[in-house]
Amino acid sequence: MDTFRYLPGVATLKLDPEPCIGCGMCSTVCPHGVFEVEKGEKATIIAHDLCMECGACATNCPVKAISVTPGVGCASYIIQVWLKGKEAADCGPDCC
Amino acid sequence: MAKIDDEPCCGAPAGPPSSHIERPGYQLWHFVEDLVETPVGPVPKVSTNLVMSDQMGAIRVRLGYKRNDYKVAPGLYCVGSPGPEDPVFVTANYKLSFDALRRELTGISGWILVLDTRGINVWCAAGKKTFSTEEVCRQVKATQLDKIIKHRELILPQLGAPGVSAFDVRKACRFKVIWGPVQANDIPEFIRAGKKAEPHMRRPTFTLADRLVLVPVELSLILSRTTVLVLFGIMLLSGIGTEIFSISAAWQRGLMAIAALFSGVIAGAVLTPALLPWIPGKQFALKGIILGLMAGYATIFLHKGNISTLEIAAMVLSAVAISSYAAMNFTGATPYTSPSGVEKEMRRFMPVQALAVLGAIIAWVAAPFI
Ligand code: SF4
Ligand code: SF4
């Protein structure tokens, strides 16, 4: 997977170290190894640019220390968001 | 004289009687081998072998045909000879996901809890929140899982994590979520290691084969009914010339234009996915432009006849526009592109694509007059 890197500096991922309890869940669920959590320490972001904004980490952080705008990285969906707004957008039955 | 119902029937002798696991009003899936009795009633036991009809079904949906109608009923299934201590694997009710899981459970005894994800695979369903905390708890309750098993653990595929919060599942139905590997084929190793996933099991792969299976669906998304209208429009445009409209020009120039467009589709929807890691650049739209340029030029060499410079420009531009758009659309199928990145690409390249289309049309229509 390391051969694939997408655009740098765009991911909306943010980590607030303040409330983090170092449970390690973010690093378990992330499919791209974005976080590192040493035993007894707080989580750190080690590869921000690998984040694909799937939202797994934010959904699974027990203290809501992570924020990310999750979404579908699909062009036809994004066009619909532009045209109809986020609520009405649907990538249709043929999309993912 | 023999009565009417004593008369011998024609044809082959009667087949076997109905099996004891059939139920009135239900059609039995071929993969159900038996019904296993549990404290809350019978649970279907499934085979871990995939047969011809499973493979044909997989090919069908991979080609994009009725992809949204390939489901199994949600609920509880089992494999092997499971007991109350055996693991519970959670999956989506997309039959391809279900098949991938049961195939990997060869030699393992356990339970399969199928969520109602409306026939969508785990990852996409997690994004759409049908593979969700609520749905996990709903199925746990509906199947009375706690009366069948003694432990309180569920093994979920890691790619379901965007939709399911392990902590909320624990709070809501007092089951502990264990994140299993990304790929079903790592499950045997994961179980052997004591339900521990090695780091490599936590990352999706995107090999040449992974990318190629996505190509037919990409093509089917592009080659829709509108394509026929577009092709018809191109034929009409191609017929316009000094003699106002010429059927033979519509046909000849039309075919040339269609060949150029087709080369763009191949460049963007087939070659870009296949050659992805080797095409320079990170942006898909740009990769599409590079391959579109090459494909557009290649079609010109195919028609050695008399093509004007304007026509060459039109053909290359249209191939570039289509290839770039199709390549950009492929981001939706990869496991590593972020929506923010895709949106950035789109803002940057859609104007370019639109200009290329406009330029191509003007050059194509103007060519016969110059
Ligand atoms: S999941 Fe949240 S609390 Fe746990 S280590 Fe990650 S950031 Fe910290
Ligand atoms: S959003 Fe997904 S890819 Fe990004 S850091 Fe979180 S889990 Fe990893």
Short mmCIF file of C-alpha atoms and ligand atoms in Angstrom, two decimals:
data_model
loop_
_atom_site.label_atom_id
_atom_site.label_comp_id
_atom_site.label_asym_id
_atom_site.label_seq_id
_atom_site.Cartn_x
_atom_site.Cartn_y
_atom_site.Cartn_z
CA MET A 1 0.00 0.00 0.00
CA ASP A 2 2.98 2.28 0.51
CA THR A 3 3.25 2.77 -3.25
CA PHE A 4 -0.02 4.68 -3.10
CA ARG A 5 0.02 8.18 -1.70
CA TYR A 6 -2.63 10.70 -2.51
CA LEU A 7 -2.54 14.50 -2.41
CA PRO A 8 -0.61 15.94 0.54
CA GLY A 9 -2.01 18.50 2.95
CA VAL A 10 -5.70 18.12 2.21
CA ALA A 11 -7.09 15.66 4.78
CA THR A 12 -9.42 17.24 7.34
CA LEU A 13 -8.13 14.99 10.13
CA LYS A 14 -7.47 16.66 13.50
CA LEU A 15 -6.35 15.19 16.80
CA ASP A 16 -6.83 16.97 20.10
CA PRO A 17 -4.24 15.39 22.43
CA GLU A 18 -5.87 16.94 25.51
CA PRO A 19 -8.64 14.36 26.18
CA CYS A 20 -6.77 11.36 24.66
CA ILE A 21 -6.49 8.44 27.05
CA GLY A 22 -4.07 6.46 24.88
CA CYS A 23 -6.42 3.52 24.40
CA GLY A 24 -4.96 2.76 20.96
CA MET A 25 -8.28 2.19 19.23
CA CYS A 26 -7.57 4.81 16.54
CA SER A 27 -4.40 3.04 15.49
CA THR A 28 -6.19 -0.34 15.45
CA VAL A 29 -9.01 0.72 13.16
CA CYS A 30 -7.09 3.03 10.80
CA PRO A 31 -6.48 1.26 7.49
CA HIS A 32 -3.45 3.43 6.71
CA GLY A 33 -1.37 3.51 9.87
CA VAL A 34 -1.93 7.22 10.38
CA PHE A 35 -1.66 7.05 14.19
CA GLU A 36 0.94 5.78 16.56
CA VAL A 37 0.07 5.10 20.19
CA GLU A 38 2.94 4.02 22.41
CA LYS A 39 2.01 2.10 25.54
CA GLY A 40 0.88 4.52 28.22
CA GLU A 41 1.24 7.54 25.93
CA LYS A 42 -1.13 9.70 23.97
CA ALA A 43 -1.84 9.13 20.29
CA THR A 44 0.20 11.00 17.70
CA ILE A 45 -0.42 11.46 13.99
CA ILE A 46 2.58 10.05 12.17
CA ALA A 47 1.31 10.08 8.59
CA HIS A 48 -1.29 12.79 8.10
CA ASP A 49 -1.11 12.63 4.31
CA LEU A 50 -2.07 8.95 4.25
CA CYS A 51 -5.47 9.70 5.77
CA MET A 52 -8.32 8.90 3.39
CA GLU A 53 -10.99 10.43 5.65
CA CYS A 54 -12.88 7.21 6.20
CA GLY A 55 -13.86 8.31 9.71
CA ALA A 56 -13.09 5.01 11.44
CA CYS A 57 -10.82 6.65 14.02
CA ALA A 58 -13.27 9.42 14.92
CA THR A 59 -16.17 6.96 15.19
CA ASN A 60 -14.14 4.74 17.51
CA CYS A 61 -12.41 7.25 19.75
CA PRO A 62 -14.10 6.95 23.16
CA VAL A 63 -13.32 10.53 24.15
CA LYS A 64 -14.01 12.24 20.83
CA ALA A 65 -10.44 13.46 20.55
CA ILE A 66 -10.42 13.05 16.78
CA SER A 67 -12.30 15.01 14.19
CA VAL A 68 -12.44 14.37 10.47
CA THR A 69 -14.99 15.15 7.79
CA PRO A 70 -15.76 11.72 6.45
CA GLY A 71 -17.19 11.27 3.03
CA VAL A 72 -17.32 9.35 -0.17
CA GLY A 73 -14.33 10.01 -2.39
CA CYS A 74 -16.35 9.50 -5.51
CA ALA A 75 -16.54 12.15 -8.22
CA SER A 76 -20.18 11.64 -9.13
CA TYR A 77 -21.15 11.93 -5.46
CA ILE A 78 -19.19 15.16 -5.06
CA ILE A 79 -20.87 16.61 -8.16
CA GLN A 80 -24.22 15.82 -6.58
CA VAL A 81 -23.18 17.54 -3.37
CA TRP A 82 -22.28 20.62 -5.40
CA LEU A 83 -25.58 20.56 -7.27
CA LYS A 84 -28.06 19.44 -4.63
CA GLY A 85 -26.34 19.94 -1.30
CA LYS A 86 -25.05 17.37 1.14
CA GLU A 87 -28.44 16.09 2.30
CA ALA A 88 -29.93 15.24 -1.07
CA ALA A 89 -26.75 13.84 -2.58
CA ASP A 90 -26.66 10.16 -3.29
CA CYS A 91 -24.20 8.46 -5.52
CA GLY A 92 -27.02 6.38 -6.90
CA PRO A 93 -27.60 2.67 -6.96
CA ASP A 94 -24.57 2.00 -9.11
CA CYS A 95 -22.03 3.70 -6.93
CA CYS A 96 -20.13 2.06 -4.09
CA MET B 1 -59.16 -51.73 -16.08
CA ALA B 2 -56.56 -49.49 -14.41
CA LYS B 3 -57.75 -46.30 -12.80
CA ILE B 4 -56.39 -43.05 -14.13
CA ASP B 5 -54.02 -42.37 -11.20
CA ASP B 6 -52.49 -45.80 -11.36
CA GLU B 7 -51.27 -45.14 -14.83
CA PRO B 8 -47.49 -45.12 -15.17
CA CYS B 9 -46.04 -41.65 -15.53
CA CYS B 10 -43.84 -40.94 -18.50
CA GLY B 11 -40.27 -39.70 -18.23
CA ALA B 12 -37.52 -40.35 -15.70
CA PRO B 13 -38.21 -41.87 -12.27
CA ALA B 14 -39.03 -39.39 -9.49
CA GLY B 15 -36.14 -37.56 -7.82
CA PRO B 16 -35.21 -37.67 -4.12
CA PRO B 17 -37.78 -36.58 -1.53
CA SER B 18 -37.63 -33.10 0.01
CA SER B 19 -34.87 -32.78 2.60
CA HIS B 20 -35.68 -32.35 6.28
CA ILE B 21 -34.31 -28.82 6.26
CA GLU B 22 -36.76 -27.44 3.73
CA ARG B 23 -39.56 -25.20 5.01
CA PRO B 24 -42.83 -24.31 3.30
CA GLY B 25 -42.69 -20.89 1.70
CA TYR B 26 -38.87 -20.63 1.73
CA GLN B 27 -36.37 -21.41 -0.93
CA LEU B 28 -33.27 -23.13 0.36
CA TRP B 29 -29.88 -21.67 -0.63
CA HIS B 30 -27.53 -24.29 -2.06
CA PHE B 31 -24.93 -23.45 0.60
CA VAL B 32 -27.16 -24.45 3.53
CA GLU B 33 -26.04 -27.93 4.54
CA ASP B 34 -28.09 -28.53 7.63
CA LEU B 35 -29.96 -26.94 10.49
CA VAL B 36 -28.16 -26.89 13.83
CA GLU B 37 -30.34 -26.91 16.94
CA THR B 38 -29.66 -24.14 19.47
CA PRO B 39 -31.50 -23.04 22.63
CA VAL B 40 -33.41 -20.50 20.53
CA GLY B 41 -34.18 -22.72 17.56
CA PRO B 42 -32.50 -24.03 14.43
CA VAL B 43 -29.64 -22.08 12.79
CA PRO B 44 -28.63 -22.82 9.18
CA LYS B 45 -25.19 -24.36 8.83
CA VAL B 46 -23.43 -23.22 5.67
CA SER B 47 -20.85 -24.88 3.46
CA THR B 48 -17.40 -23.32 3.15
CA ASN B 49 -17.08 -24.40 -0.47
CA LEU B 50 -17.97 -22.06 -3.26
CA VAL B 51 -19.66 -23.79 -6.16
CA MET B 52 -20.17 -22.85 -9.79
CA SER B 53 -23.28 -20.76 -9.14
CA ASP B 54 -21.40 -18.70 -6.50
CA GLN B 55 -18.64 -18.04 -9.01
CA MET B 56 -21.07 -17.15 -11.77
CA GLY B 57 -22.84 -14.78 -9.40
CA ALA B 58 -19.54 -13.16 -8.52
CA ILE B 59 -18.70 -12.68 -12.19
CA ARG B 60 -22.16 -11.24 -12.81
CA VAL B 61 -21.85 -8.53 -10.16
CA ARG B 62 -18.22 -7.84 -11.07
CA LEU B 63 -19.48 -7.04 -14.55
CA GLY B 64 -21.86 -4.58 -12.96
CA TYR B 65 -25.03 -6.49 -13.82
CA LYS B 66 -27.73 -6.20 -11.11
CA ARG B 67 -25.00 -5.44 -8.62
CA ASN B 68 -27.51 -4.17 -6.11
CA ASP B 69 -29.48 -7.35 -6.03
CA TYR B 70 -27.06 -9.91 -4.69
CA LYS B 71 -28.01 -10.48 -1.10
CA VAL B 72 -28.46 -13.12 1.54
CA ALA B 73 -31.00 -12.81 4.34
CA PRO B 74 -29.60 -11.07 7.43
CA GLY B 75 -29.47 -13.07 10.66
CA LEU B 76 -27.46 -15.89 12.17
CA TYR B 77 -25.71 -18.71 10.32
CA CYS B 78 -23.01 -21.12 11.43
CA VAL B 79 -20.10 -23.18 10.06
CA GLY B 80 -18.47 -26.39 11.21
CA SER B 81 -19.86 -27.76 14.45
CA PRO B 82 -20.09 -24.63 16.56
CA GLY B 83 -20.66 -24.57 20.30
CA PRO B 84 -21.34 -21.80 22.79
CA GLU B 85 -17.63 -20.96 23.13
CA ASP B 86 -16.95 -20.51 19.42
CA PRO B 87 -16.30 -17.14 17.76
CA VAL B 88 -18.91 -14.95 16.08
CA PHE B 89 -17.97 -13.32 12.77
CA VAL B 90 -20.00 -10.34 11.67
CA THR B 91 -20.42 -9.45 7.99
CA ALA B 92 -22.61 -7.63 5.47
CA ASN B 93 -25.50 -9.22 3.59
CA TYR B 94 -23.88 -8.58 0.19
CA LYS B 95 -23.51 -12.15 -1.02
CA LEU B 96 -19.96 -11.51 -2.24
CA SER B 97 -18.94 -10.47 1.32
CA PHE B 98 -20.77 -13.45 2.81
CA ASP B 99 -19.17 -15.87 0.34
CA ALA B 100 -15.69 -14.43 0.94
CA LEU B 101 -16.15 -15.00 4.66
CA ARG B 102 -17.57 -18.52 4.61
CA ARG B 103 -14.88 -19.67 2.17
CA GLU B 104 -12.18 -18.63 4.63
CA LEU B 105 -13.86 -20.43 7.53
CA THR B 106 -12.92 -23.87 6.20
CA GLY B 107 -11.96 -26.00 9.19
CA ILE B 108 -13.19 -23.38 11.68
CA SER B 109 -16.30 -23.77 13.80
CA GLY B 110 -18.14 -20.56 14.49
CA TRP B 111 -21.15 -18.35 14.01
CA ILE B 112 -21.79 -15.84 11.24
CA LEU B 113 -23.91 -12.83 12.09
CA VAL B 114 -25.09 -11.18 8.89
CA LEU B 115 -26.18 -7.54 9.14
CA ASP B 116 -28.81 -5.99 6.92
CA THR B 117 -26.60 -3.66 4.89
CA ARG B 118 -29.11 -3.63 2.02
CA GLY B 119 -26.86 -5.84 -0.03
CA ILE B 120 -23.87 -3.49 0.11
CA ASN B 121 -20.31 -4.55 0.96
CA VAL B 122 -18.80 -3.90 4.39
CA TRP B 123 -16.72 -0.85 3.55
CA CYS B 124 -19.32 1.03 1.53
CA ALA B 125 -22.04 0.08 4.02
CA ALA B 126 -19.91 1.40 6.89
CA GLY B 127 -19.59 4.69 4.98
CA LYS B 128 -23.34 4.79 4.41
CA LYS B 129 -23.96 3.78 8.04
CA THR B 130 -25.97 0.66 7.30
CA PHE B 131 -23.08 -1.35 8.74
CA SER B 132 -23.53 0.45 12.04
CA THR B 133 -23.52 0.23 15.81
CA GLU B 134 -27.33 0.15 15.80
CA GLU B 135 -27.51 -2.62 13.21
CA VAL B 136 -24.98 -4.76 15.11
CA CYS B 137 -27.04 -4.45 18.28
CA ARG B 138 -30.31 -4.97 16.44
CA GLN B 139 -29.11 -8.28 14.96
CA VAL B 140 -27.58 -9.40 18.25
CA LYS B 141 -30.96 -8.88 19.86
CA ALA B 142 -33.07 -10.26 17.01
CA THR B 143 -31.06 -13.49 16.86
CA GLN B 144 -30.92 -13.83 20.68
CA LEU B 145 -27.21 -14.39 20.30
CA ASP B 146 -26.64 -14.12 24.04
CA LYS B 147 -28.71 -17.29 24.58
CA ILE B 148 -26.68 -19.25 22.03
CA ILE B 149 -23.13 -18.34 23.01
CA LYS B 150 -21.43 -18.08 26.40
CA HIS B 151 -18.80 -15.43 25.61
CA ARG B 152 -19.53 -11.82 24.71
CA GLU B 153 -17.23 -11.14 21.77
CA LEU B 154 -17.96 -10.20 18.17
CA ILE B 155 -15.31 -10.26 15.45
CA LEU B 156 -15.95 -7.46 12.99
CA PRO B 157 -14.08 -6.75 9.77
CA GLN B 158 -11.81 -3.74 10.31
CA LEU B 159 -13.23 -1.99 7.26
CA GLY B 160 -16.56 -1.78 9.12
CA ALA B 161 -15.00 0.60 11.65
CA PRO B 162 -16.20 3.84 10.00
CA GLY B 163 -19.75 2.74 10.78
CA VAL B 164 -19.40 0.91 14.07
CA SER B 165 -18.09 2.27 17.35
CA ALA B 166 -16.70 -0.54 19.45
CA PHE B 167 -17.34 1.46 22.61
CA ASP B 168 -20.95 2.18 21.75
CA VAL B 169 -21.58 -1.50 20.95
CA ARG B 170 -20.27 -2.41 24.36
CA LYS B 171 -22.47 0.20 25.99
CA ALA B 172 -25.57 -0.63 23.98
CA CYS B 173 -25.53 -4.42 23.99
CA ARG B 174 -22.64 -5.41 26.23
CA PHE B 175 -20.69 -7.15 23.50
CA LYS B 176 -16.98 -6.56 22.97
CA VAL B 177 -15.95 -5.78 19.40
CA ILE B 178 -12.71 -7.34 18.21
CA TRP B 179 -11.47 -5.82 14.96
CA GLY B 180 -10.61 -8.62 12.58
CA PRO B 181 -8.37 -8.34 9.52
CA VAL B 182 -9.17 -6.20 6.49
CA GLN B 183 -9.05 -9.17 4.14
CA ALA B 184 -11.15 -12.27 4.82
CA ASN B 185 -8.31 -14.53 3.71
CA ASP B 186 -6.28 -13.49 6.77
CA ILE B 187 -8.97 -14.85 9.11
CA PRO B 188 -7.49 -18.34 9.60
CA GLU B 189 -4.14 -16.80 10.58
CA PHE B 190 -5.90 -14.24 12.77
CA ILE B 191 -7.73 -17.02 14.65
CA ARG B 192 -4.56 -19.11 14.97
CA ALA B 193 -2.75 -16.12 16.46
CA GLY B 194 -5.38 -15.86 19.19
CA LYS B 195 -7.56 -13.23 17.46
CA LYS B 196 -4.65 -10.90 16.87
CA ALA B 197 -4.09 -9.09 13.58
CA GLU B 198 -0.55 -8.48 12.40
CA PRO B 199 0.04 -4.94 11.08
CA HIS B 200 -0.07 -6.16 7.47
CA MET B 201 -3.57 -7.54 8.08
CA ARG B 202 -4.69 -4.03 9.01
CA ARG B 203 -3.92 -2.51 5.59
CA PRO B 204 -5.94 -2.90 2.41
CA THR B 205 -4.05 -4.04 -0.67
CA PHE B 206 -4.50 -2.54 -4.11
CA THR B 207 -2.65 -4.91 -6.39
CA LEU B 208 -2.96 -5.08 -10.16
CA ALA B 209 -5.55 -7.83 -9.74
CA ASP B 210 -7.49 -5.77 -7.16
CA ARG B 211 -7.59 -2.89 -9.62
CA LEU B 212 -8.46 -4.94 -12.68
CA VAL B 213 -11.58 -6.50 -11.14
CA LEU B 214 -12.93 -2.96 -10.74
CA VAL B 215 -12.58 -2.13 -14.44
CA PRO B 216 -15.83 -3.69 -15.75
CA VAL B 217 -17.93 -1.76 -13.25
CA GLU B 218 -16.11 1.47 -14.16
CA LEU B 219 -16.85 0.79 -17.81
CA SER B 220 -20.49 -0.03 -17.13
CA LEU B 221 -20.85 3.29 -15.28
CA ILE B 222 -19.54 5.19 -18.31
CA LEU B 223 -21.24 3.22 -21.05
CA SER B 224 -24.79 4.04 -20.07
CA ARG B 225 -27.83 5.04 -22.07
CA THR B 226 -26.61 8.63 -22.34
CA THR B 227 -23.57 7.33 -24.20
CA VAL B 228 -25.81 6.25 -27.08
CA LEU B 229 -27.32 9.74 -27.26
CA VAL B 230 -23.88 11.30 -27.19
CA LEU B 231 -22.70 9.03 -30.00
CA PHE B 232 -25.76 9.95 -32.05
CA GLY B 233 -25.06 13.65 -31.44
CA ILE B 234 -21.49 13.17 -32.60
CA MET B 235 -22.63 11.52 -35.83
CA LEU B 236 -24.90 14.50 -36.49
CA LEU B 237 -22.11 17.01 -35.79
CA SER B 238 -19.75 15.09 -38.03
CA GLY B 239 -22.14 15.36 -40.97
CA ILE B 240 -22.14 19.15 -40.97
CA GLY B 241 -19.92 20.50 -43.74
CA THR B 242 -19.70 22.63 -46.85
CA GLU B 243 -22.66 20.80 -48.41
CA ILE B 244 -24.71 21.58 -45.25
CA PHE B 245 -25.19 17.97 -44.26
CA SER B 246 -23.65 14.84 -45.67
CA ILE B 247 -24.66 11.37 -44.62
CA SER B 248 -21.36 9.88 -45.78
CA ALA B 249 -19.40 12.47 -43.81
CA ALA B 250 -21.60 11.80 -40.79
CA TRP B 251 -20.67 8.16 -41.06
CA GLN B 252 -16.97 8.50 -41.87
CA ARG B 253 -16.05 11.42 -39.65
CA GLY B 254 -18.46 10.15 -37.02
CA LEU B 255 -16.61 6.87 -36.77
CA MET B 256 -13.32 8.71 -36.41
CA ALA B 257 -14.70 10.82 -33.59
CA ILE B 258 -16.15 7.80 -31.87
CA ALA B 259 -12.83 5.99 -32.12
CA ALA B 260 -11.19 8.97 -30.40
CA LEU B 261 -13.78 8.98 -27.62
CA PHE B 262 -13.48 5.26 -27.21
CA SER B 263 -9.71 5.55 -26.89
CA GLY B 264 -10.30 8.09 -24.12
CA VAL B 265 -12.58 5.66 -22.28
CA ILE B 266 -10.01 2.89 -22.54
CA ALA B 267 -7.22 5.23 -21.40
CA GLY B 268 -9.15 6.56 -18.40
CA ALA B 269 -11.19 3.60 -17.24
CA VAL B 270 -8.97 0.65 -18.15
CA LEU B 271 -5.35 1.73 -18.58
CA THR B 272 -5.26 4.27 -15.76
CA PRO B 273 -6.50 1.75 -13.15
CA ALA B 274 -4.19 -0.94 -14.51
CA LEU B 275 -1.06 1.21 -14.70
CA LEU B 276 -1.92 3.43 -11.71
CA PRO B 277 1.30 3.24 -9.71
CA TRP B 278 3.49 3.71 -12.78
CA ILE B 279 1.81 6.78 -14.30
CA PRO B 280 3.51 9.96 -13.08
CA GLY B 281 1.68 12.31 -10.73
CA LYS B 282 -0.62 11.85 -7.77
CA GLN B 283 -3.75 13.38 -9.23
CA PHE B 284 -5.94 10.94 -11.09
CA ALA B 285 -7.24 13.57 -13.51
CA LEU B 286 -3.66 14.32 -14.51
CA LYS B 287 -2.82 10.64 -14.95
CA GLY B 288 -5.89 10.48 -17.18
CA ILE B 289 -4.70 13.42 -19.25
CA ILE B 290 -1.30 11.80 -19.83
CA LEU B 291 -2.80 8.51 -21.00
CA GLY B 292 -5.57 10.32 -22.90
CA LEU B 293 -2.97 12.25 -24.93
CA MET B 294 -1.24 9.01 -25.89
CA ALA B 295 -4.49 7.23 -26.68
CA GLY B 296 -5.78 10.16 -28.75
CA TYR B 297 -2.61 10.25 -30.82
CA ALA B 298 -2.70 6.49 -31.24
CA THR B 299 -6.14 6.65 -32.86
CA ILE B 300 -4.86 9.20 -35.37
CA PHE B 301 -2.19 6.79 -36.48
CA LEU B 302 -4.89 4.22 -37.05
CA HIS B 303 -6.52 6.44 -39.70
CA LYS B 304 -3.71 7.25 -42.03
CA GLY B 305 -6.08 8.97 -44.47
CA ASN B 306 -6.34 12.71 -44.80
CA ILE B 307 -6.93 14.23 -41.42
CA SER B 308 -6.59 17.96 -40.97
CA THR B 309 -4.71 19.51 -38.09
CA LEU B 310 -7.98 20.74 -36.64
CA GLU B 311 -9.41 17.25 -36.70
CA ILE B 312 -6.33 15.89 -35.00
CA ALA B 313 -6.66 18.55 -32.33
CA ALA B 314 -10.34 17.72 -31.83
CA MET B 315 -9.70 14.02 -31.52
CA VAL B 316 -6.83 14.39 -29.08
CA LEU B 317 -8.72 16.94 -26.98
CA SER B 318 -11.81 14.77 -26.70
CA ALA B 319 -9.78 11.69 -25.77
CA VAL B 320 -7.97 13.74 -23.12
CA ALA B 321 -11.21 15.11 -21.65
CA ILE B 322 -12.89 11.74 -21.38
CA SER B 323 -9.82 9.95 -20.12
CA SER B 324 -9.22 12.58 -17.48
CA TYR B 325 -12.81 12.46 -16.27
CA ALA B 326 -12.95 8.66 -16.22
CA ALA B 327 -9.64 8.47 -14.36
CA MET B 328 -10.89 11.01 -11.81
CA ASN B 329 -14.01 8.93 -11.30
CA PHE B 330 -11.86 5.92 -10.46
CA THR B 331 -10.88 7.61 -7.16
CA GLY B 332 -14.21 6.39 -5.80
CA ALA B 333 -13.07 2.79 -6.13
CA THR B 334 -9.63 3.07 -4.54
CA PRO B 335 -8.91 2.39 -0.88
CA TYR B 336 -6.67 5.41 -0.34
CA THR B 337 -8.11 8.61 -1.83
CA SER B 338 -9.58 11.18 0.53
CA PRO B 339 -12.77 13.04 -0.46
CA SER B 340 -11.04 16.37 0.25
CA GLY B 341 -8.33 15.42 -2.23
CA VAL B 342 -10.85 14.31 -4.83
CA GLU B 343 -12.75 17.54 -4.45
CA LYS B 344 -9.54 19.53 -4.86
CA GLU B 345 -8.75 17.63 -8.05
CA MET B 346 -12.24 18.17 -9.36
CA ARG B 347 -12.15 21.93 -8.79
CA ARG B 348 -8.85 22.09 -10.59
CA PHE B 349 -9.49 19.75 -13.49
CA MET B 350 -13.18 19.89 -14.32
CA PRO B 351 -12.80 23.34 -15.94
CA VAL B 352 -9.89 21.92 -17.94
CA GLN B 353 -11.99 18.95 -19.02
CA ALA B 354 -14.91 21.21 -19.99
CA LEU B 355 -12.62 23.48 -22.02
CA ALA B 356 -11.15 20.47 -23.80
CA VAL B 357 -14.64 19.27 -24.75
CA LEU B 358 -15.61 22.72 -25.98
CA GLY B 359 -12.38 23.07 -27.94
CA ALA B 360 -12.88 19.64 -29.45
CA ILE B 361 -16.42 20.41 -30.61
CA ILE B 362 -15.43 23.75 -32.16
CA ALA B 363 -12.41 22.27 -33.92
CA TRP B 364 -14.42 19.30 -35.18
CA VAL B 365 -17.26 21.38 -36.59
CA ALA B 366 -14.93 24.01 -38.05
CA ALA B 367 -12.57 21.52 -39.71
CA PRO B 368 -14.58 20.90 -42.94
CA PHE B 369 -14.83 24.64 -43.63
CA ILE B 370 -11.12 25.34 -43.45
S1 SF4 C 1 -8.86 6.42 20.13
FE1 SF4 C 1 -8.94 8.48 21.02
S2 SF4 C 1 -8.43 8.18 23.16
FE2 SF4 C 1 -7.84 6.30 22.12
S3 SF4 C 1 -5.68 6.60 21.63
FE3 SF4 C 1 -6.83 7.29 19.85
S4 SF4 C 1 -7.13 9.48 20.18
FE4 SF4 C 1 -6.51 8.63 22.15
S1 SF4 C 2 -10.09 8.92 8.88
FE1 SF4 C 2 -9.61 6.78 8.38
S2 SF4 C 2 -7.68 6.91 7.23
FE2 SF4 C 2 -7.93 8.86 8.29
S3 SF4 C 2 -6.81 8.62 10.18
FE3 SF4 C 2 -8.94 8.10 10.62
S4 SF4 C 2 -9.04 5.92 10.33
FE4 SF4 C 2 -7.15 6.56 9.37
#
